[in-house]
PDB file of C-alpha atoms in Angstrom:
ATOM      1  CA  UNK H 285     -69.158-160.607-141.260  1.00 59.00           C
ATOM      2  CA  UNK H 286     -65.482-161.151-140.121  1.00 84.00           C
ATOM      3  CA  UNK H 287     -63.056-160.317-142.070  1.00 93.00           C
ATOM      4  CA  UNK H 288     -61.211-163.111-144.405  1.00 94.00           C
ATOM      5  CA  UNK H 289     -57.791-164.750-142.914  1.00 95.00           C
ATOM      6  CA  UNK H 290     -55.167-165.269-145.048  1.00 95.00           C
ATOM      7  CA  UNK H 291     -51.655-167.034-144.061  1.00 96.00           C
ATOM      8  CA  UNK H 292     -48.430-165.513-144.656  1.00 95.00           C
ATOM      9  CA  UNK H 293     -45.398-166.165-142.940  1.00 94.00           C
ATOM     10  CA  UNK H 294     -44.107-163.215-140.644  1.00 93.00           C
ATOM     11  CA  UNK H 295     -42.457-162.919-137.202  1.00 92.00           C
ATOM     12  CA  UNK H 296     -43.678-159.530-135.856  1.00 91.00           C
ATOM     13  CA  UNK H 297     -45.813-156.100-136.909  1.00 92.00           C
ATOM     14  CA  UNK H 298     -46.507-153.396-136.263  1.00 94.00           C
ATOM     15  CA  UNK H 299     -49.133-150.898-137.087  1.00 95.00           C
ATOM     16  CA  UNK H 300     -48.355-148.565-140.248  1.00 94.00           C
ATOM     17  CA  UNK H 301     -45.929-151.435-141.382  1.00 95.00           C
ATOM     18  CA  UNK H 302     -46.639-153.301-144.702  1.00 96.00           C
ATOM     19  CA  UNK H 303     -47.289-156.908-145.266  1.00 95.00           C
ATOM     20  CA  UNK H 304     -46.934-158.693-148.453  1.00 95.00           C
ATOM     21  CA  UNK H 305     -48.995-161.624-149.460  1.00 94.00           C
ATOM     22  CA  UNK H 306     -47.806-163.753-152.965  1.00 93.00           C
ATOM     23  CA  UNK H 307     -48.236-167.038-154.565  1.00 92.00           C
ATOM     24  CA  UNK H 308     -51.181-169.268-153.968  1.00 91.00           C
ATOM     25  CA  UNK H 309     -52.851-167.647-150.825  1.00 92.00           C
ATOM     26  CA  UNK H 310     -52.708-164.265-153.113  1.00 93.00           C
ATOM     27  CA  UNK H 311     -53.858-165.711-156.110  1.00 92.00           C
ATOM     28  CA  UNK H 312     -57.068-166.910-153.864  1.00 90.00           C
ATOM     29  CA  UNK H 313     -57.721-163.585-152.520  1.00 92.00           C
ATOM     30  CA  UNK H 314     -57.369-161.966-155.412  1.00 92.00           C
ATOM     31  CA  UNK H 315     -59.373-164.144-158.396  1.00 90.00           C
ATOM     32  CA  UNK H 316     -61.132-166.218-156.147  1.00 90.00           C
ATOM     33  CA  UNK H 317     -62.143-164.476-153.218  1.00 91.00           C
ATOM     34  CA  UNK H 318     -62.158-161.246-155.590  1.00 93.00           C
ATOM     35  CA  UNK H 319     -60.651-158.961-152.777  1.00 92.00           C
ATOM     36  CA  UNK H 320     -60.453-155.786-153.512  1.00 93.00           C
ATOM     37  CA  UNK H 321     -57.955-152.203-152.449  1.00 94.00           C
ATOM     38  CA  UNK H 322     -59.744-151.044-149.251  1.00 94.00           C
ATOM     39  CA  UNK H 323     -61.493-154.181-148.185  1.00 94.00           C
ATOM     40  CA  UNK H 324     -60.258-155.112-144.973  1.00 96.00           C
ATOM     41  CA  UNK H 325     -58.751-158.496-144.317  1.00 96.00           C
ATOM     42  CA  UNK H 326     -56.402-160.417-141.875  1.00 95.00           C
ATOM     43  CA  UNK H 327     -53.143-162.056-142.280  1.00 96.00           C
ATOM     44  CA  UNK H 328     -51.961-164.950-139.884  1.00 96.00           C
ATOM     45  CA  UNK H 329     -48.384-166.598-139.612  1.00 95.00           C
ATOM     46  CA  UNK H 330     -50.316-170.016-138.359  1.00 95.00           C
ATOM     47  CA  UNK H 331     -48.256-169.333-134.884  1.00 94.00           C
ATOM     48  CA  UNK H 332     -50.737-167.352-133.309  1.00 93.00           C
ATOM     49  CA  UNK H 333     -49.959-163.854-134.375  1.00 94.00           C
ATOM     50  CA  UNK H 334     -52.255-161.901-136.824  1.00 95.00           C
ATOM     51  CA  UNK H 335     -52.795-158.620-137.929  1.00 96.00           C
ATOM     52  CA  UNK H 336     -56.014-156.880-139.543  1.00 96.00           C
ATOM     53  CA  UNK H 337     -55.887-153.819-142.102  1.00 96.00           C
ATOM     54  CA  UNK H 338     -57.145-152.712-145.248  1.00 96.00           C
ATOM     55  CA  UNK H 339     -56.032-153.760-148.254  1.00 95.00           C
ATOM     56  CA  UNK H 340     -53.384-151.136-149.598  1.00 95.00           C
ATOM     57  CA  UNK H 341     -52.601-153.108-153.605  1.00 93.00           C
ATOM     58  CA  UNK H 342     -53.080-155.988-155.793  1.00 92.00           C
ATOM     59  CA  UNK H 343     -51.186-157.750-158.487  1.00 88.00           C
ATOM     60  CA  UNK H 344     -52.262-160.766-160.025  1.00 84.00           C
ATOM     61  CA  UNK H 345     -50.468-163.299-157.842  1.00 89.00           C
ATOM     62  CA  UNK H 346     -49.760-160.739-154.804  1.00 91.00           C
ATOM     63  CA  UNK H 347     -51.942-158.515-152.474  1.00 92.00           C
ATOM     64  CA  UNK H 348     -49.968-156.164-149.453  1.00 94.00           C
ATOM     65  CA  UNK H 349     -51.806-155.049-146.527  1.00 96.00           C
ATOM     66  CA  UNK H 350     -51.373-151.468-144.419  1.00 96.00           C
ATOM     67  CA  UNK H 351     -51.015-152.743-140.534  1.00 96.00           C
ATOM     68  CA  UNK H 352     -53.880-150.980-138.741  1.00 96.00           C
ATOM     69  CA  UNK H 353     -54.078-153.859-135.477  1.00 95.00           C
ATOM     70  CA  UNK H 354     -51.709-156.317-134.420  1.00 95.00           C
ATOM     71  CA  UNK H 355     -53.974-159.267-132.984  1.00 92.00           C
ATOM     72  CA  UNK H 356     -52.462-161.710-131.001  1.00 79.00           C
ATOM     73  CA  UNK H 357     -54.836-163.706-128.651  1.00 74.00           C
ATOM     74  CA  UNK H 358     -53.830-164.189-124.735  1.00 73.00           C
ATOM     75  CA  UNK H 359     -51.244-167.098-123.774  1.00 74.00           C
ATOM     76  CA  UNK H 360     -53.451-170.757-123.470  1.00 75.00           C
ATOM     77  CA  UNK H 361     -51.824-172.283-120.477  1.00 85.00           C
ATOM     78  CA  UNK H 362     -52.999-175.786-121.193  1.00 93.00           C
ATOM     79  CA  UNK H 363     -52.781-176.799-125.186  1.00 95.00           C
ATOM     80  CA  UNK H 364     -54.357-180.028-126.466  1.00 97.00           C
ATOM     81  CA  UNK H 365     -52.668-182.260-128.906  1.00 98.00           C
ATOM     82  CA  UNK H 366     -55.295-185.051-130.809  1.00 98.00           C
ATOM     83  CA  UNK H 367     -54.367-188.269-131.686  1.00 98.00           C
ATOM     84  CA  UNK H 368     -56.422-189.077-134.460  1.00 97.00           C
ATOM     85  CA  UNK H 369     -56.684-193.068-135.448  1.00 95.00           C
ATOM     86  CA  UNK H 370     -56.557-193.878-139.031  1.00 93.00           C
ATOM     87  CA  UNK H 371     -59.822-194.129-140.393  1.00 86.00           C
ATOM     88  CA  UNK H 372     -61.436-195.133-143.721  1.00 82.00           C
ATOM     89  CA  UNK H 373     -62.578-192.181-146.740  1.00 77.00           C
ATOM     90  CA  UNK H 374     -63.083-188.921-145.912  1.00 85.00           C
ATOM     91  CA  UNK H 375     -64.052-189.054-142.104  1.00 87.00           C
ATOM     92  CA  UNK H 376     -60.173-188.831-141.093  1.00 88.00           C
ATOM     93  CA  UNK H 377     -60.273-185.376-143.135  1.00 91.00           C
ATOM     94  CA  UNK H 378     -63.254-184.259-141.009  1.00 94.00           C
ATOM     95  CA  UNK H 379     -61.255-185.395-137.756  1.00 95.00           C
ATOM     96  CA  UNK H 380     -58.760-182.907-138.777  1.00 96.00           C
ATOM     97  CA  UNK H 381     -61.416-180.178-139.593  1.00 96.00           C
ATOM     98  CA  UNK H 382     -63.509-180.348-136.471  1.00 96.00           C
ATOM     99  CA  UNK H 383     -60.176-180.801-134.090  1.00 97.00           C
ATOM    100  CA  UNK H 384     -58.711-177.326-135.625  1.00 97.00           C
ATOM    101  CA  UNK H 385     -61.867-175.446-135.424  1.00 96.00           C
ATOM    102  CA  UNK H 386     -61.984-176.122-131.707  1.00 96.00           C
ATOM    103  CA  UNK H 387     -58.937-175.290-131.051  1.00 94.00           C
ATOM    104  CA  UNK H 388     -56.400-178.130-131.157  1.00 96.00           C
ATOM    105  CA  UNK H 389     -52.408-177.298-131.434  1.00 96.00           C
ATOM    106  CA  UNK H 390     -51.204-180.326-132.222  1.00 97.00           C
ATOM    107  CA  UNK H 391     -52.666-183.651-134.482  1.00 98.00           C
ATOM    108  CA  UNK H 392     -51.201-187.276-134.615  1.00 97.00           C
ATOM    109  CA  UNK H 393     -52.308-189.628-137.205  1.00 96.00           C
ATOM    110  CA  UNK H 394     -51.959-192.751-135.569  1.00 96.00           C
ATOM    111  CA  UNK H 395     -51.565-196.439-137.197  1.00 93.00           C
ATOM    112  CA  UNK H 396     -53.637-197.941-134.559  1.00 93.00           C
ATOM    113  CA  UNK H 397     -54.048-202.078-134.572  1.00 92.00           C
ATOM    114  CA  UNK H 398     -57.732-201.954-135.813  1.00 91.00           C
ATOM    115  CA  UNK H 399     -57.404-199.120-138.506  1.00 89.00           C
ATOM    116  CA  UNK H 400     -58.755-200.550-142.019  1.00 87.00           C
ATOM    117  CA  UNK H 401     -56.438-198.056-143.623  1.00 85.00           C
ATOM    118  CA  UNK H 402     -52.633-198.158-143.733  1.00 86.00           C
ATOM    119  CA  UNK H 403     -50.540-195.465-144.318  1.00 87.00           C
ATOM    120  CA  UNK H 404     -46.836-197.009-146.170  1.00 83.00           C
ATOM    121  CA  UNK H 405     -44.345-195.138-148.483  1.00 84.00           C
ATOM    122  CA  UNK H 406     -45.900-192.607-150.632  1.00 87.00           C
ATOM    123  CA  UNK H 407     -49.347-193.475-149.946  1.00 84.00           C
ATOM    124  CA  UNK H 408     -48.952-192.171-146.419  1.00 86.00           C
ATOM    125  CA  UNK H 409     -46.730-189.099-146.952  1.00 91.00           C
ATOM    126  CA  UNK H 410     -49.621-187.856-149.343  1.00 93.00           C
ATOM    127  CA  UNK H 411     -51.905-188.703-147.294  1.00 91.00           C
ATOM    128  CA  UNK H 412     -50.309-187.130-144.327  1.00 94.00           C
ATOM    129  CA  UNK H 413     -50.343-183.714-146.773  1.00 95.00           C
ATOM    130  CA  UNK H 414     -53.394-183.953-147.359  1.00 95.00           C
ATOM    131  CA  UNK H 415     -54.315-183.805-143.354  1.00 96.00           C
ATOM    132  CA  UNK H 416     -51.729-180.669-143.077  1.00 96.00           C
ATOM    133  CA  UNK H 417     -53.524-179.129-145.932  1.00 96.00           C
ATOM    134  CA  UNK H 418     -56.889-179.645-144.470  1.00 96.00           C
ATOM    135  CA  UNK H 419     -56.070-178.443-140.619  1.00 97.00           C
ATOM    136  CA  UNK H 420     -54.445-175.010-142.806  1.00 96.00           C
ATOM    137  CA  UNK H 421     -57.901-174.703-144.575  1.00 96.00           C
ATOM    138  CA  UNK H 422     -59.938-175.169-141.307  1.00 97.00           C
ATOM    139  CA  UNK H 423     -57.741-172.628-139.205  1.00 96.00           C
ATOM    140  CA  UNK H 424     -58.283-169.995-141.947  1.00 95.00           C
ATOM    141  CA  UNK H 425     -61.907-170.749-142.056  1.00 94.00           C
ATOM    142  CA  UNK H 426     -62.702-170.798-138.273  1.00 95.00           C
ATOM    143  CA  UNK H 427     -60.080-167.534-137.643  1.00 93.00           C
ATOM    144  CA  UNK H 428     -57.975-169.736-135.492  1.00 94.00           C
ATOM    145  CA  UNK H 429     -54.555-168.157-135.345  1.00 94.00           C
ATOM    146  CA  UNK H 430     -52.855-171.181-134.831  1.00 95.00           C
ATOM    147  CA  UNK H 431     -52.240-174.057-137.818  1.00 97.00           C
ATOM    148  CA  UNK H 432     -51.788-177.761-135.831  1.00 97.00           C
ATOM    149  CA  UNK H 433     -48.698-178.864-136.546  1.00 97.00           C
ATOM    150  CA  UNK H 434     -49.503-182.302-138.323  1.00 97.00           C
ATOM    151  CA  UNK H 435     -47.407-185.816-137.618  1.00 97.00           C
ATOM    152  CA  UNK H 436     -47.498-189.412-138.034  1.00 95.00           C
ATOM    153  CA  UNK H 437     -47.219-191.927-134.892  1.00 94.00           C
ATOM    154  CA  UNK H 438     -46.677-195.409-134.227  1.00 92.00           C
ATOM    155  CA  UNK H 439     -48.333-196.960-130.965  1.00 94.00           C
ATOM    156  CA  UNK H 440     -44.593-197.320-129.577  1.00 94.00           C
ATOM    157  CA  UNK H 441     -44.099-193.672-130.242  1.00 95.00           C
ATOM    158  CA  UNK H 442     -47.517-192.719-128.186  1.00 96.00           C
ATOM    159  CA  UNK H 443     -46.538-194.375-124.674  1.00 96.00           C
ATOM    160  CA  UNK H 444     -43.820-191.584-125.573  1.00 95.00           C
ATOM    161  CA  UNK H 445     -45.709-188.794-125.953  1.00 96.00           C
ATOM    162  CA  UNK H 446     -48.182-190.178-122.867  1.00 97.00           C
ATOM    163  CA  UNK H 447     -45.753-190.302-120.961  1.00 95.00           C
ATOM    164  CA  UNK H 448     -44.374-187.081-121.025  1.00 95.00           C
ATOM    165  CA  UNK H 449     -47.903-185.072-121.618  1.00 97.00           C
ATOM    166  CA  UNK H 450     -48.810-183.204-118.445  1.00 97.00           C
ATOM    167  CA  UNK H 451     -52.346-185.286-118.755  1.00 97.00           C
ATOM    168  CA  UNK H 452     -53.595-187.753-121.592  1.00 98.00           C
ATOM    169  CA  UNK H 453     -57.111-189.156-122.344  1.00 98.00           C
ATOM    170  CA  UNK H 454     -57.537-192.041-123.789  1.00 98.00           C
ATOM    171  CA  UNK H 455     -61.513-192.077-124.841  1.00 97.00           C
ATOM    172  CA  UNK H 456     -63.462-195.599-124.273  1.00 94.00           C
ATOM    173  CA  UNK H 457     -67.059-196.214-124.864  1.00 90.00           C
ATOM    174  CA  UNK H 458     -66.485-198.860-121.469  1.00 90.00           C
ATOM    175  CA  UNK H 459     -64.565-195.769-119.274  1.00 92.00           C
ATOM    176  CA  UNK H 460     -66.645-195.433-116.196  1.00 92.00           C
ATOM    177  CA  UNK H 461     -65.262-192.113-115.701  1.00 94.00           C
ATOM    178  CA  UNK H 462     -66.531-189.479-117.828  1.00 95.00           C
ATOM    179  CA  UNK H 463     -64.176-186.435-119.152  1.00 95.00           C
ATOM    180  CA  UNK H 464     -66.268-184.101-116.846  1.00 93.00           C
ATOM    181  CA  UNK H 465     -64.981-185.223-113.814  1.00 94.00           C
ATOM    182  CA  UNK H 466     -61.509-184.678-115.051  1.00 94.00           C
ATOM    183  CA  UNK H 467     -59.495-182.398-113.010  1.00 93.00           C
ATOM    184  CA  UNK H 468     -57.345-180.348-115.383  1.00 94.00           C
ATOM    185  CA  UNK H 469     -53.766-178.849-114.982  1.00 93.00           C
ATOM    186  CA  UNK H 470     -53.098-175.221-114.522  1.00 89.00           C
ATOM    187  CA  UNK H 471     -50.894-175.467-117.448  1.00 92.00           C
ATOM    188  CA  UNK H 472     -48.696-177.622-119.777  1.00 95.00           C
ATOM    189  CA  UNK H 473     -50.157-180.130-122.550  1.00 96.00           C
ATOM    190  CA  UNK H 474     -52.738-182.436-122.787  1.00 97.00           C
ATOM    191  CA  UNK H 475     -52.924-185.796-125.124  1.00 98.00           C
ATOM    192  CA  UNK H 476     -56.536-186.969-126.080  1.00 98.00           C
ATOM    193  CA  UNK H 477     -56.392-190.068-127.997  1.00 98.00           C
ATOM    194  CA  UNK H 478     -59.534-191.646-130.085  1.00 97.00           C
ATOM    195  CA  UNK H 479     -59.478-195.044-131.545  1.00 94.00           C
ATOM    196  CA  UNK H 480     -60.423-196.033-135.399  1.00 93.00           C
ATOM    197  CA  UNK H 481     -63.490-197.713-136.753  1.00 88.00           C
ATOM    198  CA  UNK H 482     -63.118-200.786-134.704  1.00 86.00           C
ATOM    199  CA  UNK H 483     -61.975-199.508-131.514  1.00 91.00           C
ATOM    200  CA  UNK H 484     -58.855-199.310-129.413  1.00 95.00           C
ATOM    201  CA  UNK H 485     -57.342-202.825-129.016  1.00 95.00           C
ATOM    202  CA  UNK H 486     -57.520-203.702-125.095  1.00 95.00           C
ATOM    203  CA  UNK H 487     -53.462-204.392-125.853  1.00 96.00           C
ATOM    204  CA  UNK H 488     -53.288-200.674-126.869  1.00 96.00           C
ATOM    205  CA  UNK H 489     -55.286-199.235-124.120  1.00 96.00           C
ATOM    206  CA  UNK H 490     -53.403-201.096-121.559  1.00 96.00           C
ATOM    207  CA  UNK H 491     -50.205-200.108-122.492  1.00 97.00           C
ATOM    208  CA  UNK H 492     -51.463-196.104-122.821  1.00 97.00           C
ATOM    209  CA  UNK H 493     -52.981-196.826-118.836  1.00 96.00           C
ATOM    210  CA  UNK H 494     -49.715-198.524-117.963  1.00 97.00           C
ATOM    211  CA  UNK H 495     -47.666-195.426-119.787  1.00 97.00           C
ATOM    212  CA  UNK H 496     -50.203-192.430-117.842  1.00 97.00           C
ATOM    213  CA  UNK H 497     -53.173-191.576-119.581  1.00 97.00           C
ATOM    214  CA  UNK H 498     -56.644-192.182-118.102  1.00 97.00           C
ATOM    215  CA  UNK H 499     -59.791-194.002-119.874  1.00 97.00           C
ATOM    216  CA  UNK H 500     -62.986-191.383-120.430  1.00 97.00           C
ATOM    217  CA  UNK H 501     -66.263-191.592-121.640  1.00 95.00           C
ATOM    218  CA  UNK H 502     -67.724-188.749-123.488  1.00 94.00           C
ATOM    219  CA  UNK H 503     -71.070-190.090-124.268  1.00 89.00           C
ATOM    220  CA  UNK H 504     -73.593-192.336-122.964  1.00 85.00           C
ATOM    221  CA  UNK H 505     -73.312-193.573-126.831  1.00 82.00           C
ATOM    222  CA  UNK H 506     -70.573-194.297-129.164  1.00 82.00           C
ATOM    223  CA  UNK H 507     -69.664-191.591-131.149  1.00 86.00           C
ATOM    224  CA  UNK H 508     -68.005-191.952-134.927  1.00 91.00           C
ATOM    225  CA  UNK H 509     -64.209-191.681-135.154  1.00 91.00           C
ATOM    226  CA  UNK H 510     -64.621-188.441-137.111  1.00 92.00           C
ATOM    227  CA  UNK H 511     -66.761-186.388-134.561  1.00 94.00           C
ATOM    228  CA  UNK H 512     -65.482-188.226-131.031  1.00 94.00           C
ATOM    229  CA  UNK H 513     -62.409-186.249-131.158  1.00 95.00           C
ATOM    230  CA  UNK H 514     -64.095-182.535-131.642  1.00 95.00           C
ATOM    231  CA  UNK H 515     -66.803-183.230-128.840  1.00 95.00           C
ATOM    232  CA  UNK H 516     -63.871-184.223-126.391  1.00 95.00           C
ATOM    233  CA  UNK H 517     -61.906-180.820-127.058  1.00 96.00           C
ATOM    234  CA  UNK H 518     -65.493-178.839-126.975  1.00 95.00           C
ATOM    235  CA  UNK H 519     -66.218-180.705-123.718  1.00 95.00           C
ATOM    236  CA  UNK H 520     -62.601-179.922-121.941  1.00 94.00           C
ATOM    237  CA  UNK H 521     -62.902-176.442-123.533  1.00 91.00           C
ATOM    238  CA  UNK H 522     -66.144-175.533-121.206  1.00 90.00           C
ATOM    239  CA  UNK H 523     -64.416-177.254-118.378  1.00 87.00           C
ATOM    240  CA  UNK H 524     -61.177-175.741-118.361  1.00 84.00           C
ATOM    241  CA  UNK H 525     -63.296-172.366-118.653  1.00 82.00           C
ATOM    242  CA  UNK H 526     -65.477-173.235-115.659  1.00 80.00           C
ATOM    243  CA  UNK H 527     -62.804-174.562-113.434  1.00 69.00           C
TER     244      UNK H 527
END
């Protein structure tokens, strides 16, 4: 079984060095996860740098760990950055999920046209917690080593970011071109952008074509909101390994 990740905010390590882990990610080790002196566990700063070692003490809201292996994983030369469409109950939370466990490094919650739900005020800064809390949960589940950095985004501020992103994706059940045939960069950042519920508007997906980004298909059906985004990562994952 691998051993449990826990975040903790650090900078460097090395081995024989001491880490200490307090507040809320202790108190889940410690009563919840019931970790014990000598277990061996990992700690993560959410940047990509983790170590693994065996527990040296507990306290009831604290847990430090003896440094046996600094882990850091090699450079990715290409990083992907979802933008996620609004979209109603939970399946914007699974979005999030799926994205981090295959590997995303950045998430936009978008206001498209067509979403049902609208983020304004309060409403939308807890919601937009709630999406940072569950890409933290699924990077500490799936032993990524990198949290997504989690942000809101207007259409007006995605021609932006599509404009500047070394590619971007814009996915479309009517794209003629499917992501396969994609020819990837050596290196830099890539934007993949899924609609809500109802679809991108053709208003929206003109102006993202006018700004740079190219229309894909990733399916010879239409795929949910909540799942379209995870199968276009998986699919540029295997690409960007075979090319």
């Amino acid at each position: 079984m691998t051993d449990p990740l826990f975040l903790v905010d650090f900078d460097e390590a090395t081995p024989g060095q001491r880490i200490l882990l307090t507040g809320d990610e202790a108190h889940h080790a410690v009563a919840v996860k019931r970790i014990t002196v000598g277990e061996t566990v990992m700690l993560c700063n959410g940047r990509g740098l983790a170590v693994r070692g065996p527990v040296a003490d507990t306290g009831r809201r604290e847990l430090s760990v003896q440094v046996s292996e600094v882990l850091a994983p090699e450079p990715t030369r290409l990083t992907w950055t979802l933008v996620q469409a609004l979209a109603k109950g939970e399946r914007s939370d699974l979005a999030v999920q799926m994205a981090t466990e295959v590997g995303a490094r950045r998430i936009i919650a978008w206001q498209a046209s067509r979403s049902i739900v609208r983020w304004q005020g309060e409403r939308g800064e807890k919601a937009l917690d709630k999406w940072r809390a569950t890409a933290r949960e699924a990077a500490k589940q799936s032993r990524r080593l990198w949290v997504p950095e989690v942000t809101f985004a207007t259409t007006a501020d995605l021609i932006a970011a599509v404009s500047h992103a070394d590619l971007a994706l814009v996915l479309h059940e009517e794209a003629t071109a499917h992501i396969a045939s994609v020819g990837l960069p050596q290196e830099g950042t890539g934007l993949v952008i899924v609609g809500p519920e109802g679809g991108i508007s053709p208003e929206e997906l003109d102006r993202f074509i006018e700004a740079g980004a190219r229309a894909v298909s990733i399916s010879d059906g239409v795929l949910r909101t909540s799942t379209a985004g995870a199968v276009a990562l998986g699919q540029l994952d295997t690409l960007g390994r075979c090319s």
